[in-house]
Amino acid sequence: MKKTMNEKYTIKILVLDDEPFMLKLLTHMLTKLGFPQVTTCDSGRAALECVDSPHCAPDLILCDLNMPEMDGIEFVRKLVEHQYAGSLILVSGEDERVLQTTEKLVQAHQITVLGHLNKPVSPARLGALLEKYTCLSPQKPKVKKVVYSADEVRTAIANGELVNHYQPKVAVASGRVVGVETLVRWNHPLDGMVFPDQFIGVAEEHGLIDALTHTVLIAALAQAKIWRQAGLALRLAVNVSMDNLKSLDFPDLVAGLAAEAGVPPQDVVLEVTESRLMGDLRVPLEILTRLRLKRFHLSIDDFGIGHSSLAQLRDIPFDELKIDRSFVHRAWTDDTLRAIYDASLSLAKQLGMEAVAEGVEDRDDWDFLQRTGCYLAQGYFIAKPMPAADLPGWMEDWRIRLQEQGLAGAGQHSLSAGLINRTVMGKLES
Ligand code: C2E
Ligand code: MG
Ligand code: MG
């Protein structure tokens, strides 16, 4: 929602810098850009008093990082304590990476950071950041996430309240739909659709993850059977917690369920994330190796974050490496992300693993994957996770998008996705 010239007059801006010259310069620039309500402070302490004052409480703060008494980072932490609800622009002479890291830190404090300005400040860059501010819609109130108890999660599993959604994984070169990842949701009777970050941790901590995985696997394999019967050969990925890899009968259980559903093990991908550090790795190692011997595909999920790391690559015979979305989205424009993305892709290739880029959110990300030769892609740009019933319709839309938007690589128009699709659609809808 773009604010008008008149609204600019009402925006209160606080400039915090220990150098009097910078205070004058920034005030001058802001006034020229049409923002006359500027307050200046030369210390963090004075700025916090202003934040607390009903008359001067700012909507936006331009904050210097290097200040003698209280530096910018400490000031940001104090802003949280003072329940600051406005936005922030960082100003500093530090190098780009320090500024980027600080930006992330501010975001982690849940403060809206519009970006950073390098000293000497360019009026054009300041103007662009303020433009961003004036285009922002009013802040949404922060919704506190509910933490569910072990009993609630146990009841949800027992009552069949868990439902699977499926997110497509597509080949980057051709756009062909290669498989889907199963992502569990909780269809809560009162709270609506609850996402896994609100209950997987609880299930892991309270010994419920085996029951949860079992439920998810059975439903996913039943769905895969329906797809197969309709002529749609999709690889089915299911997330497996490291806590599932504690019981030695897990490989036989998975093999039994897949056999019952008539889904060959090579069409099942088990995505493993290690969200917390495991102690003794011998049991998980034995389980994963046995699953691999049974021809299931193993995938290392969220590679590069948490404990999904090089040590696991060394120890476990993974077939697939999923580059975490925090290294994929915008890697085309950020040198640090690009370096991590390139290294992960190259590791996957050298170790003979299939690389999957997660978090492909826009056309720029997609084009970047095509240029860099990643094998598979997954993300909101392609499709959000959806109920199984929506998949045939999405496949038809995707086929059209591939052609109309020229998404497949040169000469790779994926008619096959469309051909399978028309027959399958008929069967699935009849
Ligand atoms: P994951 O396995 O890494 O799954 C990818 C997550 O990223 C999903 O979140 C998906 O909705 C989200 N995502 C996909 N594309 C994009 C994108 O372009 N941008 C962004 N920002 N996000 C995207 P979701 O469904 O909330 O799942 C979160 C995590 O919960 C999963 O991460 C997985 O670790 C865990 N999880 C989900 N289902 C299960 C399950 O059945 N069992 C276990 N143990 N864990 C599960
Ligand atoms: Mg996953
Ligand atoms: Mg992941």
Short mmCIF file of N, CA and C in Angstrom, two decimals, residues 1 3 84-87 110-112 133 135-144 384:
data_model
loop_
_atom_site.label_atom_id
_atom_site.label_comp_id
_atom_site.label_asym_id
_atom_site.label_seq_id
_atom_site.Cartn_x
_atom_site.Cartn_y
_atom_site.Cartn_z
N MET A 1 0.86 -1.17 0.00
CA MET A 1 0.00 0.00 0.00
C MET A 1 0.90 1.23 0.00
N LYS A 3 2.17 4.89 0.31
CA LYS A 3 1.71 6.05 1.07
C LYS A 3 1.84 7.30 0.23
N TYR A 84 9.99 -2.42 20.62
CA TYR A 84 9.92 -1.55 19.45
C TYR A 84 9.18 -2.28 18.33
N ALA A 85 8.20 -1.61 17.72
CA ALA A 85 7.39 -2.29 16.69
C ALA A 85 7.63 -1.72 15.29
N GLY A 86 8.57 -0.75 15.18
CA GLY A 86 8.80 -0.12 13.88
C GLY A 86 9.85 -0.84 13.04
N SER A 87 10.36 -0.15 12.03
CA SER A 87 11.35 -0.74 11.13
C SER A 87 12.73 -0.15 11.37
N GLN A 110 13.01 -10.45 15.00
CA GLN A 110 11.65 -10.16 14.51
C GLN A 110 11.40 -8.66 14.32
N ILE A 111 12.47 -7.92 14.03
CA ILE A 111 12.31 -6.50 13.71
C ILE A 111 12.42 -6.38 12.19
N THR A 112 11.54 -5.60 11.58
CA THR A 112 11.58 -5.45 10.12
C THR A 112 12.80 -4.61 9.75
N TYR A 133 9.92 1.20 2.32
CA TYR A 133 9.15 1.39 3.56
C TYR A 133 7.74 1.90 3.25
N CYS A 135 6.06 1.54 0.66
CA CYS A 135 5.23 0.56 -0.08
C CYS A 135 4.76 -0.57 0.81
N LEU A 136 5.37 -0.69 2.00
CA LEU A 136 5.01 -1.81 2.87
C LEU A 136 3.57 -1.67 3.36
N SER A 137 2.86 -2.80 3.42
CA SER A 137 1.53 -2.71 3.99
C SER A 137 1.69 -2.62 5.51
N PRO A 138 0.68 -2.15 6.21
CA PRO A 138 0.81 -2.03 7.65
C PRO A 138 1.17 -3.37 8.27
N GLN A 139 1.98 -3.32 9.30
CA GLN A 139 2.46 -4.56 9.92
C GLN A 139 1.31 -5.44 10.42
N LYS A 140 1.43 -6.70 10.06
CA LYS A 140 0.42 -7.64 10.56
C LYS A 140 0.74 -7.92 12.03
N PRO A 141 -0.28 -8.08 12.86
CA PRO A 141 0.03 -8.44 14.24
C PRO A 141 0.73 -9.79 14.27
N LYS A 142 1.73 -9.95 15.16
CA LYS A 142 2.45 -11.22 15.21
C LYS A 142 1.59 -12.27 15.90
N VAL A 143 1.38 -13.39 15.22
CA VAL A 143 0.55 -14.44 15.80
C VAL A 143 1.47 -15.40 16.55
N LYS A 144 1.16 -15.58 17.82
CA LYS A 144 1.99 -16.48 18.62
C LYS A 144 1.61 -17.92 18.27
N LYS A 384 3.17 -25.32 -4.33
CA LYS A 384 3.13 -25.46 -2.87
C LYS A 384 2.68 -26.88 -2.55
#
